[in-house]
mmCIF file of C-alpha atoms and ligand atoms in Angstrom:
data_model
loop_
_atom_site.group_PDB
_atom_site.id
_atom_site.type_symbol
_atom_site.label_atom_id
_atom_site.label_comp_id
_atom_site.label_asym_id
_atom_site.label_seq_id
_atom_site.Cartn_x
_atom_site.Cartn_y
_atom_site.Cartn_z
ATOM 1 C CA MET J 21 6.663 -18.927 2.941
ATOM 2 C CA ASN J 22 5.062 -17.910 -0.365
ATOM 3 C CA LYS J 23 5.752 -21.353 -1.818
ATOM 4 C CA LYS J 24 3.654 -22.844 0.967
ATOM 5 C CA LEU J 25 0.873 -20.330 0.331
ATOM 6 C CA ILE J 26 0.867 -21.061 -3.409
ATOM 7 C CA LYS J 27 0.808 -24.800 -2.736
ATOM 8 C CA GLU J 28 -2.148 -24.395 -0.388
ATOM 9 C CA VAL J 29 -4.317 -22.510 -2.875
ATOM 10 C CA LYS J 30 -3.337 -24.924 -5.647
ATOM 11 C CA HIS J 31 -4.328 -27.983 -3.594
ATOM 12 C CA SER J 32 -7.529 -26.445 -2.365
ATOM 13 C CA PHE J 33 -8.468 -25.472 -5.940
ATOM 14 C CA LYS J 34 -7.754 -28.963 -7.276
ATOM 15 C CA ASN J 35 -9.795 -30.546 -4.481
ATOM 16 C CA GLN J 36 -12.786 -28.319 -5.094
ATOM 17 C CA PHE J 37 -12.807 -27.966 -8.862
ATOM 18 C CA LYS J 38 -10.928 -31.070 -10.097
ATOM 19 C CA THR J 39 -8.904 -29.142 -12.701
ATOM 20 C CA LYS J 40 -5.516 -27.427 -12.855
ATOM 21 C CA PRO J 41 -5.664 -23.685 -12.172
ATOM 22 C CA LEU J 42 -3.655 -20.723 -13.387
ATOM 23 C CA LEU J 43 -1.588 -19.513 -10.418
ATOM 24 C CA VAL J 44 -0.864 -15.845 -9.725
ATOM 25 C CA PHE J 45 1.130 -14.224 -6.933
ATOM 26 C CA SER J 46 0.573 -10.541 -6.188
ATOM 27 C CA PRO J 47 2.649 -8.804 -3.482
ATOM 28 C CA GLY J 48 1.878 -6.191 -0.849
ATOM 29 C CA ARG J 49 4.090 -3.113 -0.581
ATOM 30 C CA ILE J 50 6.053 -0.896 1.730
ATOM 31 C CA ASN J 51 6.705 2.791 1.107
ATOM 32 C CA LEU J 52 10.063 4.337 1.957
ATOM 33 C CA ILE J 53 8.754 7.903 1.768
ATOM 34 C CA GLY J 54 6.122 9.997 -0.025
ATOM 35 C CA GLU J 55 2.906 9.465 1.900
ATOM 36 C CA HIS J 56 -0.392 10.977 0.697
ATOM 37 C CA THR J 57 1.458 12.438 -2.273
ATOM 38 C CA ASP J 58 0.113 9.988 -4.867
ATOM 39 C CA TYR J 59 -3.366 11.489 -5.215
ATOM 40 C CA ASN J 60 -1.671 14.895 -5.476
ATOM 41 C CA ASP J 61 0.063 13.765 -8.687
ATOM 42 C CA GLY J 62 3.325 13.774 -6.714
ATOM 43 C CA PHE J 63 6.184 11.375 -6.049
ATOM 44 C CA ALA J 64 6.337 8.280 -3.829
ATOM 45 C CA PHE J 65 8.988 5.638 -3.185
ATOM 46 C CA PRO J 66 7.288 2.264 -2.715
ATOM 47 C CA ALA J 67 8.535 -1.306 -3.135
ATOM 48 C CA ALA J 68 6.772 -4.648 -3.530
ATOM 49 C CA ILE J 69 7.545 -7.135 -0.756
ATOM 50 C CA ASN J 70 7.791 -10.881 -0.245
ATOM 51 C CA LYS J 71 4.333 -11.123 1.288
ATOM 52 C CA GLY J 72 1.167 -11.107 -0.747
ATOM 53 C CA ILE J 73 -1.842 -12.886 -2.191
ATOM 54 C CA ALA J 74 -1.689 -16.232 -3.991
ATOM 55 C CA LEU J 75 -4.575 -16.897 -6.372
ATOM 56 C CA ALA J 76 -5.630 -20.077 -8.166
ATOM 57 C CA ILE J 77 -8.154 -19.390 -10.922
ATOM 58 C CA ASN J 78 -9.779 -21.059 -13.927
ATOM 59 C CA LYS J 79 -12.817 -20.676 -16.172
ATOM 60 C CA SER J 80 -16.132 -22.108 -14.943
ATOM 61 C CA ASN J 81 -18.688 -23.836 -17.156
ATOM 62 C CA SER J 82 -21.374 -23.945 -14.505
ATOM 63 C CA GLY J 83 -22.893 -20.513 -15.108
ATOM 64 C CA THR J 84 -21.701 -19.198 -11.716
ATOM 65 C CA THR J 85 -18.492 -17.788 -10.317
ATOM 66 C CA LYS J 86 -17.081 -19.176 -7.086
ATOM 67 C CA VAL J 87 -14.486 -17.372 -5.000
ATOM 68 C CA CYS J 88 -13.027 -19.114 -1.969
ATOM 69 C CA ALA J 89 -11.147 -16.996 0.597
ATOM 70 C CA LEU J 90 -9.032 -19.702 2.149
ATOM 71 C CA ASN J 91 -7.769 -17.763 5.200
ATOM 72 C CA LYS J 92 -11.317 -16.916 6.201
ATOM 73 C CA ASN J 93 -12.813 -20.201 5.087
ATOM 74 C CA GLU J 94 -15.533 -18.312 3.225
ATOM 75 C CA ILE J 95 -16.978 -18.956 -0.223
ATOM 76 C CA TYR J 96 -18.815 -16.371 -2.290
ATOM 77 C CA GLU J 97 -20.857 -17.219 -5.383
ATOM 78 C CA PHE J 98 -22.067 -14.756 -7.982
ATOM 79 C CA ASN J 99 -22.660 -14.389 -11.708
ATOM 80 C CA THR J 100 -20.340 -12.075 -13.644
ATOM 81 C CA GLU J 101 -23.344 -10.864 -15.625
ATOM 82 C CA ASN J 102 -24.849 -9.236 -12.562
ATOM 83 C CA VAL J 103 -22.299 -7.420 -10.440
ATOM 84 C CA LYS J 104 -23.024 -4.742 -7.824
ATOM 85 C CA PRO J 105 -21.158 -3.606 -4.691
ATOM 86 C CA LEU J 106 -22.346 -5.342 -1.511
ATOM 87 C CA GLU J 107 -23.086 -3.547 1.712
ATOM 88 C CA ASP J 108 -20.388 -4.602 4.202
ATOM 89 C CA GLY J 109 -18.998 -6.870 1.473
ATOM 90 C CA GLY J 110 -15.436 -6.813 2.840
ATOM 91 C CA TRP J 111 -13.046 -8.763 0.579
ATOM 92 C CA ARG J 112 -15.874 -9.598 -1.849
ATOM 93 C CA ASN J 113 -16.182 -6.000 -3.016
ATOM 94 C CA TYR J 114 -12.584 -5.851 -4.266
ATOM 95 C CA ILE J 115 -13.232 -8.801 -6.585
ATOM 96 C CA LEU J 116 -16.673 -7.619 -7.687
ATOM 97 C CA GLY J 117 -15.119 -4.204 -8.307
ATOM 98 C CA VAL J 118 -12.420 -5.624 -10.552
ATOM 99 C CA VAL J 119 -14.995 -7.566 -12.595
ATOM 100 C CA ALA J 120 -17.288 -4.534 -12.911
ATOM 101 C CA GLU J 121 -14.479 -2.160 -13.909
ATOM 102 C CA LEU J 122 -13.253 -4.605 -16.557
ATOM 103 C CA GLN J 123 -16.782 -4.733 -17.949
ATOM 104 C CA LEU J 124 -16.931 -0.931 -18.022
ATOM 105 C CA LEU J 125 -13.893 -1.092 -20.338
ATOM 106 C CA GLY J 126 -16.001 -3.252 -22.642
ATOM 107 C CA LYS J 127 -14.191 -6.468 -21.707
ATOM 108 C CA HIS J 128 -16.079 -9.723 -21.514
ATOM 109 C CA VAL J 129 -15.414 -11.521 -18.239
ATOM 110 C CA GLY J 130 -16.893 -15.024 -18.155
ATOM 111 C CA ASN J 131 -17.592 -16.966 -14.975
ATOM 112 C CA PHE J 132 -14.639 -18.408 -13.099
ATOM 113 C CA ASN J 133 -13.644 -20.527 -10.123
ATOM 114 C CA SER J 134 -10.982 -19.297 -7.737
ATOM 115 C CA VAL J 135 -9.240 -19.823 -4.413
ATOM 116 C CA PHE J 136 -7.038 -17.183 -2.811
ATOM 117 C CA ALA J 137 -5.018 -16.847 0.386
ATOM 118 C CA GLY J 138 -2.633 -14.238 1.736
ATOM 119 C CA ASN J 139 0.112 -13.616 4.265
ATOM 120 C CA ILE J 140 -0.001 -9.812 4.503
ATOM 121 C CA PRO J 141 -1.224 -8.840 7.957
ATOM 122 C CA GLY J 142 -4.608 -7.093 7.443
ATOM 123 C CA GLY J 143 -4.862 -3.410 8.347
ATOM 124 C CA ALA J 144 -1.087 -3.110 8.595
ATOM 125 C CA GLY J 145 -0.842 -0.504 5.830
ATOM 126 C CA MET J 146 0.924 -2.994 3.556
ATOM 127 C CA SER J 147 -1.771 -2.945 0.873
ATOM 128 C CA SER J 148 -3.378 -6.339 1.094
ATOM 129 C CA SER J 149 -6.328 -4.868 -0.820
ATOM 130 C CA ALA J 150 -4.184 -3.720 -3.771
ATOM 131 C CA ALA J 151 -2.549 -7.164 -3.837
ATOM 132 C CA LEU J 152 -5.992 -8.792 -3.930
ATOM 133 C CA GLU J 153 -7.299 -6.515 -6.695
ATOM 134 C CA ASN J 154 -4.140 -6.971 -8.752
ATOM 135 C CA SER J 155 -4.165 -10.747 -8.386
ATOM 136 C CA PHE J 156 -7.689 -10.906 -9.805
ATOM 137 C CA VAL J 157 -7.265 -8.357 -12.592
ATOM 138 C CA PHE J 158 -4.043 -10.099 -13.628
ATOM 139 C CA GLY J 159 -5.591 -13.569 -13.444
ATOM 140 C CA LEU J 160 -8.717 -12.542 -15.368
ATOM 141 C CA ASN J 161 -6.644 -10.749 -18.002
ATOM 142 C CA GLU J 162 -4.688 -13.973 -18.612
ATOM 143 C CA LEU J 163 -7.652 -16.305 -18.409
ATOM 144 C CA PHE J 164 -9.984 -14.411 -20.745
ATOM 145 C CA ASP J 165 -7.267 -12.959 -22.980
ATOM 146 C CA LEU J 166 -8.379 -9.398 -22.305
ATOM 147 C CA GLY J 167 -5.213 -7.851 -23.725
ATOM 148 C CA LEU J 168 -4.695 -5.232 -20.998
ATOM 149 C CA SER J 169 -1.285 -3.723 -20.243
ATOM 150 C CA LYS J 170 -0.043 -3.668 -16.645
ATOM 151 C CA THR J 171 -0.791 0.053 -16.455
ATOM 152 C CA GLU J 172 -4.359 -0.521 -17.659
ATOM 153 C CA MET J 173 -4.717 -3.293 -15.079
ATOM 154 C CA ILE J 174 -3.688 -1.129 -12.126
ATOM 155 C CA LEU J 175 -6.156 1.545 -13.186
ATOM 156 C CA VAL J 176 -8.869 -1.134 -13.057
ATOM 157 C CA SER J 177 -7.724 -2.112 -9.550
ATOM 158 C CA GLN J 178 -7.700 1.512 -8.419
ATOM 159 C CA LYS J 179 -11.217 2.109 -9.765
ATOM 160 C CA ALA J 180 -12.429 -1.035 -8.000
ATOM 161 C CA GLU J 181 -11.131 0.459 -4.761
ATOM 162 C CA HIS J 182 -12.803 3.817 -5.482
ATOM 163 C CA ASN J 183 -16.175 2.540 -6.601
ATOM 164 C CA PHE J 184 -16.635 -0.734 -4.726
ATOM 165 C CA ALA J 185 -14.627 -0.212 -1.528
ATOM 166 C CA GLY J 186 -15.280 3.534 -1.245
ATOM 167 C CA VAL J 187 -11.646 4.606 -0.773
ATOM 168 C CA LYS J 188 -10.546 7.333 -3.183
ATOM 169 C CA CYS J 189 -6.975 6.049 -3.140
ATOM 170 C CA GLY J 190 -4.076 7.157 -5.323
ATOM 171 C CA ILE J 191 -2.136 4.809 -7.589
ATOM 172 C CA MET J 192 0.881 3.987 -5.399
ATOM 173 C CA ASP J 193 -0.282 0.690 -3.881
ATOM 174 C CA GLN J 194 -1.536 -0.901 -7.085
ATOM 175 C CA TYR J 195 1.524 0.350 -8.976
ATOM 176 C CA ALA J 196 4.071 -1.008 -6.502
ATOM 177 C CA SER J 197 2.287 -4.335 -6.233
ATOM 178 C CA MET J 198 2.124 -4.757 -10.026
ATOM 179 C CA PHE J 199 5.509 -3.341 -11.077
ATOM 180 C CA GLY J 200 7.764 -4.289 -8.121
ATOM 181 C CA VAL J 201 11.444 -5.025 -8.885
ATOM 182 C CA LYS J 202 13.575 -7.412 -6.826
ATOM 183 C CA LYS J 203 15.815 -5.740 -4.208
ATOM 184 C CA SER J 204 14.613 -2.331 -5.411
ATOM 185 C CA ALA J 205 12.265 0.495 -4.536
ATOM 186 C CA LEU J 206 10.510 2.494 -7.251
ATOM 187 C CA LEU J 207 10.764 6.255 -7.472
ATOM 188 C CA LEU J 208 7.247 6.714 -8.753
ATOM 189 C CA ASP J 209 5.933 9.763 -10.559
ATOM 190 C CA CYS J 210 2.210 9.498 -9.887
ATOM 191 C CA ARG J 211 1.356 11.960 -12.649
ATOM 192 C CA THR J 212 2.979 10.087 -15.508
ATOM 193 C CA VAL J 213 2.490 6.718 -13.719
ATOM 194 C CA GLU J 214 6.098 5.826 -14.496
ATOM 195 C CA SER J 215 8.909 4.860 -12.166
ATOM 196 C CA LYS J 216 12.636 4.395 -11.871
ATOM 197 C CA PRO J 217 13.934 1.464 -9.834
ATOM 198 C CA TYR J 218 16.603 2.181 -7.208
ATOM 199 C CA LYS J 219 18.626 -0.738 -5.842
ATOM 200 C CA ILE J 220 18.167 -0.630 -2.100
ATOM 201 C CA ASP J 221 21.061 -1.496 0.160
ATOM 202 C CA PHE J 222 21.238 0.367 3.440
ATOM 203 C CA ALA J 223 24.646 -1.218 4.206
ATOM 204 C CA THR J 224 24.807 -1.779 7.967
ATOM 205 C CA TYR J 225 21.134 -0.848 8.345
ATOM 206 C CA LYS J 226 18.030 -2.843 7.659
ATOM 207 C CA ILE J 227 14.313 -2.061 7.329
ATOM 208 C CA MET J 228 12.121 -3.058 10.288
ATOM 209 C CA LEU J 229 8.347 -2.776 10.172
ATOM 210 C CA ILE J 230 6.552 -2.465 13.487
ATOM 211 C CA ASN J 231 2.813 -3.047 13.370
ATOM 212 C CA SER J 232 0.882 -1.105 15.999
ATOM 213 C CA ASN J 233 -1.936 -3.585 15.349
ATOM 214 C CA VAL J 234 -4.307 -0.616 15.415
ATOM 215 C CA LYS J 235 -6.956 -0.327 12.744
ATOM 216 C CA HIS J 236 -9.089 2.764 13.103
ATOM 217 C CA ASP J 237 -12.654 2.511 11.832
ATOM 218 C CA LEU J 238 -12.633 6.101 10.688
ATOM 219 C CA SER J 239 -9.689 5.683 8.370
ATOM 220 C CA GLU J 240 -11.685 5.502 5.106
ATOM 221 C CA SER J 241 -13.687 8.673 5.571
ATOM 222 C CA ALA J 242 -10.676 10.485 7.043
ATOM 223 C CA TYR J 243 -8.645 9.451 3.990
ATOM 224 C CA ASN J 244 -11.264 10.765 1.575
ATOM 225 C CA ASP J 245 -11.524 13.990 3.618
ATOM 226 C CA ARG J 246 -7.772 14.591 3.238
ATOM 227 C CA ARG J 247 -8.034 14.118 -0.499
ATOM 228 C CA GLU J 248 -10.906 16.628 -0.661
ATOM 229 C CA VAL J 249 -8.877 19.234 1.206
ATOM 230 C CA CYS J 250 -5.993 18.823 -1.246
ATOM 231 C CA GLU J 251 -8.313 19.165 -4.222
ATOM 232 C CA LYS J 252 -9.991 22.225 -2.719
ATOM 233 C CA VAL J 253 -6.642 23.957 -2.153
ATOM 234 C CA SER J 254 -5.330 23.149 -5.623
ATOM 235 C CA GLY J 255 -8.623 24.470 -7.050
ATOM 236 C CA LEU J 256 -8.044 27.779 -5.237
ATOM 237 C CA LEU J 257 -4.512 27.858 -6.633
ATOM 238 C CA HIS J 258 -5.844 27.163 -10.150
ATOM 239 C CA ILE J 259 -3.536 24.175 -10.585
ATOM 240 C CA ASP J 260 -4.269 20.529 -11.394
ATOM 241 C CA ALA J 261 -2.769 19.148 -8.199
ATOM 242 C CA LEU J 262 -0.615 20.151 -5.210
ATOM 243 C CA ARG J 263 2.396 18.713 -6.982
ATOM 244 C CA ASP J 264 2.407 21.946 -8.989
ATOM 245 C CA ALA J 265 2.443 24.223 -5.917
ATOM 246 C CA SER J 266 5.359 25.742 -4.021
ATOM 247 C CA LYS J 267 5.314 26.971 -0.417
ATOM 248 C CA GLU J 268 5.260 30.518 -1.784
ATOM 249 C CA ASP J 269 2.169 29.798 -3.896
ATOM 250 C CA LEU J 270 0.418 28.378 -0.877
ATOM 251 C CA GLY J 271 1.446 31.391 1.208
ATOM 252 C CA ARG J 272 -0.411 33.665 -1.202
ATOM 253 C CA ILE J 273 -3.794 32.057 -0.419
ATOM 254 C CA LYS J 274 -3.135 31.482 3.296
ATOM 255 C CA GLY J 275 -5.758 34.079 4.239
ATOM 256 C CA ASP J 276 -8.429 32.331 2.158
ATOM 257 C CA ILE J 277 -8.213 28.901 3.806
ATOM 258 C CA THR J 278 -8.374 27.564 7.364
ATOM 259 C CA GLU J 279 -5.158 27.032 9.308
ATOM 260 C CA GLU J 280 -5.855 23.232 9.261
ATOM 261 C CA ASP J 281 -6.172 23.161 5.489
ATOM 262 C CA TYR J 282 -3.054 25.293 5.124
ATOM 263 C CA GLN J 283 -1.068 22.872 7.305
ATOM 264 C CA LYS J 284 -2.291 19.882 5.305
ATOM 265 C CA ALA J 285 -1.391 21.386 1.939
ATOM 266 C CA LEU J 286 1.963 22.500 3.324
ATOM 267 C CA TYR J 287 2.646 18.932 4.446
ATOM 268 C CA VAL J 288 1.981 17.605 0.922
ATOM 269 C CA ILE J 289 4.300 20.177 -0.681
ATOM 270 C CA ASN J 290 7.066 19.385 1.834
ATOM 271 C CA GLU J 291 6.631 15.621 1.594
ATOM 272 C CA ASN J 292 6.812 15.743 -2.180
ATOM 273 C CA ASN J 293 10.134 17.591 -1.907
ATOM 274 C CA ARG J 294 11.359 15.049 0.647
ATOM 275 C CA VAL J 295 10.860 12.209 -1.847
ATOM 276 C CA LYS J 296 13.219 13.910 -4.286
ATOM 277 C CA GLN J 297 15.756 14.585 -1.500
ATOM 278 C CA PHE J 298 15.470 10.959 -0.395
ATOM 279 C CA SER J 299 16.320 9.658 -3.862
ATOM 280 C CA GLU J 300 19.391 11.939 -3.926
ATOM 281 C CA ALA J 301 20.468 10.681 -0.490
ATOM 282 C CA ILE J 302 20.156 7.084 -1.717
ATOM 283 C CA LYS J 303 22.487 7.859 -4.604
ATOM 284 C CA LYS J 304 24.978 9.419 -2.168
ATOM 285 C CA GLU J 305 24.507 6.549 0.330
ATOM 286 C CA ASP J 306 23.875 9.228 2.948
ATOM 287 C CA ILE J 307 22.188 7.248 5.713
ATOM 288 C CA HIS J 308 22.036 10.295 7.990
ATOM 289 C CA ALA J 309 20.062 12.313 5.490
ATOM 290 C CA LEU J 310 17.757 9.342 4.820
ATOM 291 C CA GLY J 311 17.002 8.952 8.512
ATOM 292 C CA ASP J 312 16.359 12.656 9.029
ATOM 293 C CA LEU J 313 13.922 12.706 6.111
ATOM 294 C CA LEU J 314 12.004 9.786 7.640
ATOM 295 C CA TYR J 315 11.648 11.596 10.968
ATOM 296 C CA GLN J 316 10.588 14.815 9.202
ATOM 297 C CA SER J 317 8.009 12.873 7.217
ATOM 298 C CA HIS J 318 6.531 11.441 10.407
ATOM 299 C CA GLU J 319 6.428 14.835 12.061
ATOM 300 C CA GLY J 320 4.463 16.203 9.096
ATOM 301 C CA LEU J 321 2.097 13.232 8.935
ATOM 302 C CA SER J 322 1.409 13.458 12.651
ATOM 303 C CA LYS J 323 1.298 17.219 13.350
ATOM 304 C CA ASN J 324 0.290 18.770 10.018
ATOM 305 C CA TYR J 325 -1.568 16.102 8.060
ATOM 306 C CA LYS J 326 -2.979 14.525 11.241
ATOM 307 C CA VAL J 327 -3.114 10.895 10.098
ATOM 308 C CA SER J 328 -1.073 9.312 12.904
ATOM 309 C CA CYS J 329 -2.257 7.943 16.247
ATOM 310 C CA ALA J 330 -0.855 7.594 19.772
ATOM 311 C CA GLU J 331 0.584 4.127 19.127
ATOM 312 C CA LEU J 332 2.422 5.162 15.934
ATOM 313 C CA ASP J 333 3.798 8.309 17.581
ATOM 314 C CA PHE J 334 4.948 6.202 20.521
ATOM 315 C CA LEU J 335 6.807 3.791 18.214
ATOM 316 C CA VAL J 336 8.551 6.628 16.383
ATOM 317 C CA ASP J 337 9.528 8.249 19.712
ATOM 318 C CA ARG J 338 11.103 4.963 20.877
ATOM 319 C CA ALA J 339 13.034 4.832 17.602
ATOM 320 C CA LYS J 340 14.259 8.409 18.079
ATOM 321 C CA GLU J 341 15.665 7.739 21.519
ATOM 322 C CA ASN J 342 17.552 4.631 20.341
ATOM 323 C CA PRO J 343 20.991 5.349 18.827
ATOM 324 C CA ASN J 344 20.789 2.164 16.741
ATOM 325 C CA VAL J 345 17.784 3.473 14.804
ATOM 326 C CA ARG J 346 18.563 6.028 12.097
ATOM 327 C CA GLY J 347 15.023 7.011 11.153
ATOM 328 C CA ALA J 348 11.378 6.015 11.435
ATOM 329 C CA ARG J 349 7.932 7.088 10.373
ATOM 330 C CA MET J 350 4.390 5.818 10.073
ATOM 331 C CA MET J 351 3.735 4.135 6.733
ATOM 332 C CA GLY J 352 0.680 4.050 4.464
ATOM 333 C CA GLY J 353 -2.676 5.773 4.864
ATOM 334 C CA GLY J 354 -2.338 6.104 8.645
ATOM 335 C CA PHE J 355 -4.555 5.977 11.753
ATOM 336 C CA GLY J 356 -2.884 2.658 12.566
ATOM 337 C CA GLY J 357 -0.796 0.053 10.787
ATOM 338 C CA CYS J 358 2.992 0.020 10.749
ATOM 339 C CA THR J 359 5.989 2.220 11.240
ATOM 340 C CA ILE J 360 8.981 1.741 8.957
ATOM 341 C CA ASN J 361 12.351 1.945 10.722
ATOM 342 C CA LEU J 362 15.984 1.996 9.618
ATOM 343 C CA VAL J 363 17.714 -0.151 12.239
ATOM 344 C CA LYS J 364 21.393 -1.151 12.618
ATOM 345 C CA LYS J 365 21.558 -4.824 11.542
ATOM 346 C CA GLU J 366 23.527 -5.855 14.632
ATOM 347 C CA ALA J 367 20.971 -4.216 16.942
ATOM 348 C CA PHE J 368 17.842 -5.512 15.155
ATOM 349 C CA LYS J 369 16.942 -8.167 17.738
ATOM 350 C CA LYS J 370 17.675 -5.934 20.677
ATOM 351 C CA PHE J 371 15.535 -3.072 19.382
ATOM 352 C CA LYS J 372 12.733 -5.516 18.587
ATOM 353 C CA LYS J 373 12.758 -6.825 22.154
ATOM 354 C CA ASP J 374 13.089 -3.406 23.664
ATOM 355 C CA VAL J 375 10.328 -1.688 21.713
ATOM 356 C CA SER J 376 7.934 -4.653 22.096
ATOM 357 C CA LYS J 377 8.346 -4.555 25.868
ATOM 358 C CA LYS J 378 7.767 -0.823 26.075
ATOM 359 C CA PHE J 379 4.735 -1.047 23.768
ATOM 360 C CA ILE J 380 3.013 -3.642 25.935
ATOM 361 C CA LYS J 381 3.706 -1.606 29.030
ATOM 362 C CA ALA J 382 2.229 1.554 27.486
ATOM 363 C CA PHE J 383 -0.811 0.104 25.679
ATOM 364 C CA GLU J 384 -1.426 -3.303 27.307
ATOM 365 C CA LYS J 385 -1.375 -4.981 23.904
ATOM 366 C CA GLU J 386 1.295 -6.317 21.599
ATOM 367 C CA CYS J 387 2.942 -4.797 18.564
ATOM 368 C CA SER J 388 4.311 -7.112 15.828
ATOM 369 C CA VAL J 389 7.715 -6.805 14.185
ATOM 370 C CA TYR J 390 8.517 -7.881 10.611
ATOM 371 C CA SER J 391 11.468 -7.779 8.283
ATOM 372 C CA VAL J 392 10.712 -7.833 4.555
ATOM 373 C CA LYS J 393 12.498 -8.455 1.287
ATOM 374 C CA LEU J 394 11.922 -6.181 -1.703
ATOM 375 C CA SER J 395 10.491 -8.328 -4.448
ATOM 376 C CA LYS J 396 9.065 -8.671 -7.937
ATOM 377 C CA GLY J 397 5.555 -7.493 -8.787
ATOM 378 C CA THR J 398 2.402 -9.433 -9.742
ATOM 379 C CA ARG J 399 3.215 -12.512 -11.799
ATOM 380 C CA VAL J 400 2.181 -15.960 -12.935
ATOM 381 C CA VAL J 401 3.752 -18.683 -10.759
ATOM 382 C CA LYS J 402 4.054 -22.449 -10.985
HETATM 383 C C1 LIG Z 510 -3.161 4.339 1.064
HETATM 384 C C2 LIG Z 510 -3.639 4.594 -0.365
HETATM 385 C C3 LIG Z 510 -2.492 5.089 -1.254
HETATM 386 C C4 LIG Z 510 -1.745 6.245 -0.611
HETATM 387 C C5 LIG Z 510 -1.393 5.931 0.844
HETATM 388 C C6 LIG Z 510 -0.797 7.111 1.561
HETATM 389 O O1 LIG Z 510 -2.272 3.280 1.108
HETATM 390 O O2 LIG Z 510 -4.187 3.445 -0.911
HETATM 391 O O3 LIG Z 510 -2.986 5.435 -2.515
HETATM 392 O O4 LIG Z 510 -2.453 7.432 -0.716
HETATM 393 O O5 LIG Z 510 -2.524 5.501 1.588
HETATM 394 O O6 LIG Z 510 0.416 7.470 0.991
#
């Protein structure tokens, strides 16, 4: 599927610009566990997947930059010497953001021509935006010999998201997309920005993603609000981030914060601990413990952190009542997108059919089901 995508951008580039481009593939990600822990300097457990963004790019001599979004059939022209965020810029702002953040590092980014296309379903919580940012920062780094390390590149991508898309995201998405390892998930320490790959093999179980196909408009401001709460609570605790807090520490300031804020901070502390327990359970191949941790994570995200929605809760409830599913939870920022499920391989098709039918009946719209492979991170392709 990616080969086809890469071929498409390559052909479209050659047709439009009559030269050979540099080709980059940058994947989306899933996250096994550790949600909303990244901007608390905590742990997460993401993996790059076999869906992503393919980019064809080369230098331009014409004094303008052209970016063609093939899926949308839209072209955007600008000059790299004059870059500002656009109001309602959509995909354009991620690219402008990358260029601007590179310039803030003192890097010279000349004009370029580019065509990109993707196969990550938008709004599914699989980080199509991080894949887009990473594809451009990686491509520009190669093209203009900017000499950035992968870690420096993902910080550029993250800042583009903060300052041009307005989402004060953590580092998980950009990290997983850039550093992904085949067949592995990365136990990521978001404070040191370092990870350890874990080979993932759930034996008789397999990962199923179920997309609620819900994208809530409020998700950006609600995301930033959650981050503010976490920073406020860690300020009161006189620590750098909630990663440094225990339940007991939080208990000591319970009287000074609202019940809602207490519940949110408590969720982060618990979720951070769950990531460590999850990595232990992987080592022990304890599928029961893994599944329980997924359900606990969802419970916290839904009831304490309040980033779920009716459709996601419904999907997790259907998983819980099915003996062939060992665990499930919402994945990513929340308010829509996918659930991640651990499903018995032999019952995969049956659960897919079953849950799809029940979803339509409950919400009069369809959910989408995907299986994914854990893959390598952002790279040059042929
Ligand atoms: C979004 C953000 C990430 C992370 C997740 C929640 O995907 O971009 O940085 O905070 O939400 O875990």
